[in-house]
Short mmCIF file of C-alpha atoms in Angstrom, two decimals:
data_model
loop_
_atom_site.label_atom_id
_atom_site.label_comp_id
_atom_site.label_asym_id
_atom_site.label_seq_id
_atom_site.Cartn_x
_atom_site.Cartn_y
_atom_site.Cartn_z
CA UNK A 1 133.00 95.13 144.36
CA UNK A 2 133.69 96.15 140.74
CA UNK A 3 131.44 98.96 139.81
CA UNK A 4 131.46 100.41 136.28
CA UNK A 5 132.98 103.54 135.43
CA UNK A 6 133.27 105.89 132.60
CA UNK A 7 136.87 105.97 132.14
CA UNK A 8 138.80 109.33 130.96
CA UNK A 9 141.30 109.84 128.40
CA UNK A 10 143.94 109.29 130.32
CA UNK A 11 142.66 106.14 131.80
CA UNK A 12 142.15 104.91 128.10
CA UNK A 13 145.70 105.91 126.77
CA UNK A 14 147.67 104.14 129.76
CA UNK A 15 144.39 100.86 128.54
CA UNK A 16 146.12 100.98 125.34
CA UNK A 17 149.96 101.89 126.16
CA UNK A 18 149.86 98.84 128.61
CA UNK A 19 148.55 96.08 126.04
CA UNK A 20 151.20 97.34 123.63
CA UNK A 21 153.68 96.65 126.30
CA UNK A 22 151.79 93.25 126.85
CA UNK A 23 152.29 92.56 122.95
CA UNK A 24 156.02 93.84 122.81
CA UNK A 25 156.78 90.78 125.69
CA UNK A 26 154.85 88.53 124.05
CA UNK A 27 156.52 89.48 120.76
CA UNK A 28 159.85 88.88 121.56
CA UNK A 29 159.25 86.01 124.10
CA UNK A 30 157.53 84.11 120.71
CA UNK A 31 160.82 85.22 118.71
CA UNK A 32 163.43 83.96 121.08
CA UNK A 33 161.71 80.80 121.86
CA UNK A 34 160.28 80.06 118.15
CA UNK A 35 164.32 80.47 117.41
CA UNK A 36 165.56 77.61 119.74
CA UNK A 37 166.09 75.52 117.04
CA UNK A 38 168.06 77.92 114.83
CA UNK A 39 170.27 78.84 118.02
CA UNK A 40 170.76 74.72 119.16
CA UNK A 41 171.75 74.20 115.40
CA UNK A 42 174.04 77.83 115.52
CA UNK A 43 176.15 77.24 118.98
CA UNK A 44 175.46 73.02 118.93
CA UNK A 45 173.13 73.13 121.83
CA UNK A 46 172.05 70.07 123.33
CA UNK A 47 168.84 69.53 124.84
CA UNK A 48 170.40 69.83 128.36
CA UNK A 49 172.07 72.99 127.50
CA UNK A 50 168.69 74.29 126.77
CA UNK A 51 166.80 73.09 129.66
CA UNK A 52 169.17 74.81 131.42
CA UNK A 53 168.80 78.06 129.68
CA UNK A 54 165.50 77.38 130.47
CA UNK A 55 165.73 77.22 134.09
CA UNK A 56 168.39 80.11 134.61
CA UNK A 57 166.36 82.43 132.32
CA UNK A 58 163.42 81.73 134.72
CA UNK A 59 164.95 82.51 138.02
CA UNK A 60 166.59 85.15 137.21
CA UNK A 61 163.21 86.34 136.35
CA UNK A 62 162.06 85.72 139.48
CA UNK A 63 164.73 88.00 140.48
CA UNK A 64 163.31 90.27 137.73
CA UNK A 65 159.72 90.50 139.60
CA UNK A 66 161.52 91.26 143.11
CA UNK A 67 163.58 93.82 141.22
CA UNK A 68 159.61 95.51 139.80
CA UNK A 69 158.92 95.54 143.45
CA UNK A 70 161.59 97.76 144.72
CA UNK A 71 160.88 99.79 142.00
CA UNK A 72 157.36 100.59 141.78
CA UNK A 73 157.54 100.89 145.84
CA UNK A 74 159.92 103.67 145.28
CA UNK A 75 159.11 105.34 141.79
CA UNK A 76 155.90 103.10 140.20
CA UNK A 77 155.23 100.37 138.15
CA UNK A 78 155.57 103.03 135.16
CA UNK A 79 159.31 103.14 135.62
CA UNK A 80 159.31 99.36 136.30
CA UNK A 81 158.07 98.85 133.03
CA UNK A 82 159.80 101.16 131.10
CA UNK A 83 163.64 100.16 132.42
CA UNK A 84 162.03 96.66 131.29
CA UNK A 85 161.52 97.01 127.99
CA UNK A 86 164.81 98.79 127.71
CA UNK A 87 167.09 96.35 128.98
CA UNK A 88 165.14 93.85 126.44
CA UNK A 89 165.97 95.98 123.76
CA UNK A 90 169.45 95.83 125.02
CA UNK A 91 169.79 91.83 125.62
CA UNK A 92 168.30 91.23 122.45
CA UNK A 93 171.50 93.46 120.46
CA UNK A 94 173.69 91.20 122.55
CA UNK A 95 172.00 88.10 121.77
CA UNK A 96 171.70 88.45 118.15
CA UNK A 97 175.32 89.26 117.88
CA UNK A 98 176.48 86.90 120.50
CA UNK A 99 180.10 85.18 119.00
CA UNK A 100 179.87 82.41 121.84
CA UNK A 101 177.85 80.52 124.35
CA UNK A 102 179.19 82.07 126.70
CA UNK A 103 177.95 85.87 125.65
CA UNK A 104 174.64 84.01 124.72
CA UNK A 105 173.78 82.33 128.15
CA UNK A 106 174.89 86.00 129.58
CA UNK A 107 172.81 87.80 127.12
CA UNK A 108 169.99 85.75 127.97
CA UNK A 109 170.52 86.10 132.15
CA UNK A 110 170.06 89.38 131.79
CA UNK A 111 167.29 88.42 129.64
CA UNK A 112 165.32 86.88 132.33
CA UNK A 113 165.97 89.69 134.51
CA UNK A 114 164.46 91.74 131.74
CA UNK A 115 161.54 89.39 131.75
CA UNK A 116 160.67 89.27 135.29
CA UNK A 117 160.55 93.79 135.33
CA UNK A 118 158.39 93.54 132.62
CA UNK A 119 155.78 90.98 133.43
CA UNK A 120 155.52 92.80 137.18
CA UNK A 121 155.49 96.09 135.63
CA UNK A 122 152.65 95.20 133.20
CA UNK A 123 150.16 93.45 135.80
CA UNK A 124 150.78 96.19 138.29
CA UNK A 125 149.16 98.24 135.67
CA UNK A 126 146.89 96.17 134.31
CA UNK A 127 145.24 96.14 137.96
CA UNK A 128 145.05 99.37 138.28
CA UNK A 129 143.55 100.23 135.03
CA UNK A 130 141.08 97.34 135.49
CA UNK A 131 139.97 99.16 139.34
CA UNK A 132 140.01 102.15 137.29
CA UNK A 133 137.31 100.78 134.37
CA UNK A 134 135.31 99.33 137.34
CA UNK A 135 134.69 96.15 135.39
CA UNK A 136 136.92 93.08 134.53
CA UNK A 137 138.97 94.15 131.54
CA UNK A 138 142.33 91.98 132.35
CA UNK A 139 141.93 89.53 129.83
CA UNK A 140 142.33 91.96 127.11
CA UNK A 141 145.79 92.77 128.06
CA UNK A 142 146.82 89.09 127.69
CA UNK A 143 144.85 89.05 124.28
CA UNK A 144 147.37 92.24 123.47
CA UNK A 145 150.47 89.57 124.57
CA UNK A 146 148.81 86.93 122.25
CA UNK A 147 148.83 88.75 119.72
CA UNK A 148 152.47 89.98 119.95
CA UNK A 149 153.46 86.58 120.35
CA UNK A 150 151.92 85.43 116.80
CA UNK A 151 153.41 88.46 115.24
CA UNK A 152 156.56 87.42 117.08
CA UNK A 153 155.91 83.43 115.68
CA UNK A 154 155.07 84.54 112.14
CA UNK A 155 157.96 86.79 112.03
CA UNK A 156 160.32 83.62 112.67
CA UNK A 157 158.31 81.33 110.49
CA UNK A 158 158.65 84.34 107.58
CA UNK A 159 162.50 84.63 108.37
CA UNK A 160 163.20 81.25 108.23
CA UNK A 161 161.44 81.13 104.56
CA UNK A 162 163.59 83.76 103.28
CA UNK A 163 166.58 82.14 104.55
CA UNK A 164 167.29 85.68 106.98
CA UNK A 165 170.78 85.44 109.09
CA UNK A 166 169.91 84.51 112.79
CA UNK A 167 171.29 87.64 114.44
CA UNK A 168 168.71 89.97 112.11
CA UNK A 169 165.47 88.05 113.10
CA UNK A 170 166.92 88.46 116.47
CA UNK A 171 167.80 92.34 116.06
CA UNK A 172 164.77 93.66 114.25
CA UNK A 173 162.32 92.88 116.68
CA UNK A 174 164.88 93.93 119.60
CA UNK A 175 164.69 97.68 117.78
CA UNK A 176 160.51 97.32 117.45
CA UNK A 177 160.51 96.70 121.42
CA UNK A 178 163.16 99.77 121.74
CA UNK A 179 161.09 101.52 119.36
CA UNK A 180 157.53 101.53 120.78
CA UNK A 181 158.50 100.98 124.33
CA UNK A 182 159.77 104.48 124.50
CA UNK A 183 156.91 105.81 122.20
CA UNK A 184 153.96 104.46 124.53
CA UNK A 185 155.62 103.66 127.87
CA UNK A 186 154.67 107.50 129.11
CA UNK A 187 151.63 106.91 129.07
CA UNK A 188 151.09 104.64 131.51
CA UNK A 189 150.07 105.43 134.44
CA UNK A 190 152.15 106.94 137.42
CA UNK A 191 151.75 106.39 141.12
CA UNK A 192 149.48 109.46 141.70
CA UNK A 193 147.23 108.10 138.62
CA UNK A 194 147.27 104.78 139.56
CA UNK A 195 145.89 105.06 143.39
CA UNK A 196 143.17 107.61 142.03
CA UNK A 197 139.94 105.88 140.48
CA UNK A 198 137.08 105.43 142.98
CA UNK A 199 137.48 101.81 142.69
CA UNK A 200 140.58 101.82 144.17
CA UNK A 201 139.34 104.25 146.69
CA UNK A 202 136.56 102.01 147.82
CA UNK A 203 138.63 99.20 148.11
CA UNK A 204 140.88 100.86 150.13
CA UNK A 205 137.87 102.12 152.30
CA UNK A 206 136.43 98.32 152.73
CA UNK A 207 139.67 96.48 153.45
CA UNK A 208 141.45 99.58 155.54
CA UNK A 209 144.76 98.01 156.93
CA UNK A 210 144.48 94.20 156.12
CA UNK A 211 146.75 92.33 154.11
CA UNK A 212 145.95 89.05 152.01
CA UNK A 213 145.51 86.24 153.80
CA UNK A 214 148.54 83.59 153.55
CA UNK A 215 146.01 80.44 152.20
CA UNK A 216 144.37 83.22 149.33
CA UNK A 217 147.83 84.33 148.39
CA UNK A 218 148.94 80.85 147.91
CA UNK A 219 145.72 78.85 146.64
CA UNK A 220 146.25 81.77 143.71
CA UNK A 221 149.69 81.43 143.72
CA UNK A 222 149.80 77.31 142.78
CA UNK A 223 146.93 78.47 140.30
CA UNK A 224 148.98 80.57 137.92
CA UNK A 225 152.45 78.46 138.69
CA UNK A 226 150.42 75.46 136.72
CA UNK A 227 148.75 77.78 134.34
CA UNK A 228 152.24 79.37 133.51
CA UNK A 229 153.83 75.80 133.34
CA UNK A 230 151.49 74.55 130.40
CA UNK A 231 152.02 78.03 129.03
CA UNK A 232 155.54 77.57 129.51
CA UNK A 233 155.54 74.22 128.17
CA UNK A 234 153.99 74.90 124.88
CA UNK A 235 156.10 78.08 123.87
CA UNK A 236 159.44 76.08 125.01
CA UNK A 237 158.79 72.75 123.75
CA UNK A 238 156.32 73.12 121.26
CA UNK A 239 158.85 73.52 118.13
CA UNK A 240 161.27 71.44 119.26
CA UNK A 241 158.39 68.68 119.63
CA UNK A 242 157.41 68.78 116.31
CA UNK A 243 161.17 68.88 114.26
CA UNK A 244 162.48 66.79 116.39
CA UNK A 245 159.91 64.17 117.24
CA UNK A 246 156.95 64.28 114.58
CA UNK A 247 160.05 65.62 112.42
CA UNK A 248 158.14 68.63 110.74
CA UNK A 249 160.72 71.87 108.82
CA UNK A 250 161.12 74.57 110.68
CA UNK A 251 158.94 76.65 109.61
CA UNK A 252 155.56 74.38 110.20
CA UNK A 253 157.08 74.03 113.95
CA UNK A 254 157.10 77.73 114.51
CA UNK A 255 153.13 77.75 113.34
CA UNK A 256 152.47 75.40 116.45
CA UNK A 257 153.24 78.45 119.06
CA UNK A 258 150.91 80.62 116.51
CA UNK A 259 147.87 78.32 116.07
CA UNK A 260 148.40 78.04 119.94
CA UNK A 261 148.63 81.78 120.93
CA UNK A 262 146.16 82.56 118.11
CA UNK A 263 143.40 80.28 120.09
CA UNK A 264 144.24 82.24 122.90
CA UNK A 265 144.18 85.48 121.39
CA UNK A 266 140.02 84.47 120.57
CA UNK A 267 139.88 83.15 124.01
CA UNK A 268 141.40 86.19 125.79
CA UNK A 269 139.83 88.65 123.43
CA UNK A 270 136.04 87.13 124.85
CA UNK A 271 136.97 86.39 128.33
CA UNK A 272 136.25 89.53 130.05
CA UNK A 273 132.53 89.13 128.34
CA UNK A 274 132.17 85.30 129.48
CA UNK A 275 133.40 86.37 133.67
CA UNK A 276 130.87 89.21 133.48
CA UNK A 277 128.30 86.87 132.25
CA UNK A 278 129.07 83.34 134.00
CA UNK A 279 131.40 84.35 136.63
CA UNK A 280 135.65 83.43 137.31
CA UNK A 281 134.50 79.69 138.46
CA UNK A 282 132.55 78.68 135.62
CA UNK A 283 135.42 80.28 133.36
CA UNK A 284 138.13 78.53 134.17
CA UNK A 285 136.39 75.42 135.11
CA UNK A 286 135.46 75.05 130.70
CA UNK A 287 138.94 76.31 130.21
CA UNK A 288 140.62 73.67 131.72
CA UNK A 289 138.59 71.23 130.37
CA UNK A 290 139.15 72.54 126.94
CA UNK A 291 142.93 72.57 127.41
CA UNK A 292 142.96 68.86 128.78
CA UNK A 293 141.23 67.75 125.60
CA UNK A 294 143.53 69.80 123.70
CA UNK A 295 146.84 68.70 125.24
CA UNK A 296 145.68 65.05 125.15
CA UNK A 297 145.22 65.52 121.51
CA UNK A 298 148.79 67.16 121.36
CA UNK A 299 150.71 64.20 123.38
CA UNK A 300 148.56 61.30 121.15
CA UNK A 301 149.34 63.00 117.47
CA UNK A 302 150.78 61.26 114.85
CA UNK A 303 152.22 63.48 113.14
CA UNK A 304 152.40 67.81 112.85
CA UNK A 305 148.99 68.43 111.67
CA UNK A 306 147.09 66.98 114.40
CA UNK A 307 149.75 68.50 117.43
CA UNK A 308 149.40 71.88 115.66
CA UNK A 309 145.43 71.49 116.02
CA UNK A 310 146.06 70.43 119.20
CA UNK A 311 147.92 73.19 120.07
CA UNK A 312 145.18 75.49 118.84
CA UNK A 313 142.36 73.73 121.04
CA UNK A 314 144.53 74.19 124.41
CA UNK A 315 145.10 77.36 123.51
CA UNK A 316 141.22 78.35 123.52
CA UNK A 317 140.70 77.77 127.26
CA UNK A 318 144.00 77.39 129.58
CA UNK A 319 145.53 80.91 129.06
CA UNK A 320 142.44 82.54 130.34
CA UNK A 321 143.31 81.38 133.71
CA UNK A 322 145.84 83.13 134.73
CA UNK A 323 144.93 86.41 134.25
CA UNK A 324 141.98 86.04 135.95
CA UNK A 325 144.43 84.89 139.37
CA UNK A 326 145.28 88.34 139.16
CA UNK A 327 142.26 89.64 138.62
CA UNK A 328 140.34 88.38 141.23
CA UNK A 329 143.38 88.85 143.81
CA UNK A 330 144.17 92.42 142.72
CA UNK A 331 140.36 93.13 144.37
CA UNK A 332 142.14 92.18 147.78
CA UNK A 333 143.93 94.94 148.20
CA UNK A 334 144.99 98.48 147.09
CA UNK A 335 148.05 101.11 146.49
CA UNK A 336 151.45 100.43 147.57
CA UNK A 337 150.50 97.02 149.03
CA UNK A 338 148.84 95.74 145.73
CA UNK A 339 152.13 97.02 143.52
CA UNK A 340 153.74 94.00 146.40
CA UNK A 341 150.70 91.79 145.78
CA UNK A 342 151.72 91.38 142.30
CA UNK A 343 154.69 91.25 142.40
CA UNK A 344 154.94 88.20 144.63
CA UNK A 345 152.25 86.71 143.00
CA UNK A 346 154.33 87.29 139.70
CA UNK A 347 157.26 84.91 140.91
CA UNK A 348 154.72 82.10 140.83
CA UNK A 349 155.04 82.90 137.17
CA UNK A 350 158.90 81.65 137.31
CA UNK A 351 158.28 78.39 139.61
CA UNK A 352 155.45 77.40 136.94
CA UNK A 353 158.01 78.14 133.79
CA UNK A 354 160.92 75.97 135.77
CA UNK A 355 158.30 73.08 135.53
CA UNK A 356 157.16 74.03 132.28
CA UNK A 357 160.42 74.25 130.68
CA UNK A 358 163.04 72.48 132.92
CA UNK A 359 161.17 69.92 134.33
CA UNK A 360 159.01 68.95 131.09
CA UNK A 361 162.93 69.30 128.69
CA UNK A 362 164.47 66.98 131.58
CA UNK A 363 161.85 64.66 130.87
CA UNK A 364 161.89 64.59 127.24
CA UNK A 365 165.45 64.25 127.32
CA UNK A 366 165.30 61.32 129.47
CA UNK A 367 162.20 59.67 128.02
CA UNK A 368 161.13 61.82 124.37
CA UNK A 369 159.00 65.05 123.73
CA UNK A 370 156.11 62.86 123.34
CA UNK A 371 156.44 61.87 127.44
CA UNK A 372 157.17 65.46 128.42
CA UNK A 373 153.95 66.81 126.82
CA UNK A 374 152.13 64.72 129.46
CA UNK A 375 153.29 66.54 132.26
CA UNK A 376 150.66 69.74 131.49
CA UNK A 377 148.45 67.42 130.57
CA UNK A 378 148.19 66.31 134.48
CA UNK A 379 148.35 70.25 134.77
CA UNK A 380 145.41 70.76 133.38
CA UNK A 381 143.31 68.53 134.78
CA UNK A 382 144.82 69.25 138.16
CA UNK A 383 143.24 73.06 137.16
CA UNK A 384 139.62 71.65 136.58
CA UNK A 385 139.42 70.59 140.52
CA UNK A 386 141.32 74.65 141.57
CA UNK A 387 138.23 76.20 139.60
CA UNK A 388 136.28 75.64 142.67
CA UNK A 389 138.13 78.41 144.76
CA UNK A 390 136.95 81.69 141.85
CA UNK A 391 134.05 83.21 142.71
CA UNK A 392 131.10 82.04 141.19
CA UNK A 393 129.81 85.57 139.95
CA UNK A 394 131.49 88.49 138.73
CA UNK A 395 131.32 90.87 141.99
CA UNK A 396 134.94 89.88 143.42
CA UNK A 397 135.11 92.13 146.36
CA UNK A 398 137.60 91.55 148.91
CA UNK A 399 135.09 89.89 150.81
CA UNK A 400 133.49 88.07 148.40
CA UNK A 401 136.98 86.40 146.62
CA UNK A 402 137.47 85.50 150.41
CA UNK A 403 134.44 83.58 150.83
CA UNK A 404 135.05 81.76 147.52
CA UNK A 405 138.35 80.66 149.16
CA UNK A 406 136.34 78.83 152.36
CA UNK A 407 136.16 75.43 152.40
CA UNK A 408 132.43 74.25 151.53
#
């Protein structure tokens, strides 16, 4: 069971070095995806082409989460994260000056790779520091990633105003992750740090031994593969819907990604406070019903205005859910084996982003955008009926998040 703690200085400084890391993904996730329709119109891209970008860039992310693994079993998730955000840095040089599609689609490979280190690196530590606070505090690091991704949306939207060349709205924000990934990454917290708050103690005292049961690992698992997918879905697609179907600029089709991540910033900022007070269940029951209403609004719109409000209403509820997967899961176990947990759970991420940006681009190729924006919509109301296995208060011991998990 979570049991508040006064947290030290240390504890605090890897709190905030972690949600800058959180915001520098988010940040240049926002800027290469807000810049899909600047790179189709650069290289000539087709809509295939793209969906397969899409779907490489994804498992080789998946790759990318195997890769944190290996790492943080033989260094920690510190180093994880840190080689992370430097091969970003690096793929996004190459990208921005990439003379061919052939350098691009290699740039962004390695991209994915980058991706997969990066999002592993950051939960292992987000668990950690959250055992460490004694209280849920997970959330906030996704509000940090919101965030990064607006900054990383407005940036775009601001670029393509002032008419900036492609490869420096690509560049610039490559050297901001280089910059502040090497300024804040040491203080995060190593293995010896990480294994050493009395949270993660007592865990390891209740649980001595067991590992997470296969139906837990994968009732979570199919949770945050549909949460990712309508994440997935909306930073992918969500330009590209509006230029090329409700045939907005450029610019007003980057601010659907911000009014969507902005939502989610509010939501994520407040949903630590609203599982302490109502408990996971009740959470992410309202969020999904939020994002259904939202989504529906986005797939029925007329025109920009009412898919970029739509947008912004999904965006209050759904992206709560998924860090509250690994929240509630990264009570199940401790050390070594919860560095693993995560990591597996983490390629979940990557099946969820295949449907949510392969699937959904094969569909709107076939069909229109309009069709493909349905396809979270089932998501999300597939996620009303999964808030049933979240505990129904905010004490997730390991025993407790198991008996959620029992059928009724």
């Amino acid at each position: 069971m979570l049991q508040p703690q006064t947290p030290n200085p240390q504890l605090r400084a890897a709190r905030a070095a972690n949600s800058v890391a959180f915001a520098l993904q988010g940040f240049f996730l926002a800027v290469i995806l807000t810049e899909l329709p600047q790179q189709k119109k650069e290289f000539g891209l087709s809509d295939g082409l793209i969906v397969a970008m899409v779907a490489v860039i994804s498992l080789l992310a998946g790759g990318g989460s195997v890769t944190a693994e290996r790492i943080a079993l033989r260094w920690s998730s510190r180093t994880a994260l840190r080689i992370g955000l430097g091969l970003i840095a690096a793929t996004g040089v190459a990208i921005a000056f990439a003379p061919n599609t052939i350098v691009l689609f290699g740039a962004l490979a390695v991209y994915g790779i980058a991706v997969g280190i990066v999002d592993a690196g950051t939960n292992m530590q987000a668990v950690f520091i959250q055992h460490g606070y004694g209280r849920f505090v997970l959330s906030s690091f996704y509000a940090a990633w919101s965030a990064g991704s607006i900054v990383g949306a407005l940036f775009v939207a601001a670029a393509e105003r002032i008419d900036l060349p492609l490869w420096a709205s690509i560049l610039i924000p490559a050297g901001v992750v280089l910059g502040l990934g090497q300024v804040f990454a040491p203080r995060l917290l190593g293995r010896e740090e990480a294994e050493a708050g009395t949270t993660e103690a007592a865990i390891a005292q209740a649980a001595p031994g067991t590992s997470v049961p296969t139906r837990l690992f994968l009732v979570f698992g199919v949770v945050i593969a549909l949460a990712f997918a309508i994440d997935l879905a909306v930073g992918n697609w969500s330009a590209l819907y509006l230029t090329d179907e409700l045939l907005s600029s450029s610019s007003m089709a980057a601010l659907a990604l911000a009014a969507y991540q902005g939502a989610s910033l509010v939501g994520r900022l407040t949903g630590d406070l609203w599982v302490r007070r109502y408990g996971p269940r009740a959470v992410v029951r309202v969020a999904a019903v939020v994002g259904v209403i939202g989504l529906a609004i986005v797939v029925g719109a007329p025109g920009p205005v009412p898919a970029i409000l739509g947008f912004l209403i999904a965006g209050i509820g759904l992206p709560i859910i998924a860090p509250l997967c690994f929240s509630e899961a990264g009570q199940l176990t401790s050390g070594s084996d919860l560095d693993a947990l995560i990591a597996r759970l983490n390629l979940f991420n990557y099946a969820g982003t295949l449907v949510g940006g392969a699937v959904v681009g094969v569909l709107s190729d076939a069909v229109n955008m309009r069709a493909g924006f349905a396809i979270p919509l089932v998501f999300a109301v597939i996620l009303i009926g999964f808030a049933r296995v979240f505990h129904p208060r905010a004490t997730t011991s390991a025993a407790d998040v198991r008996a959620a998990t029992e059928p009724a």
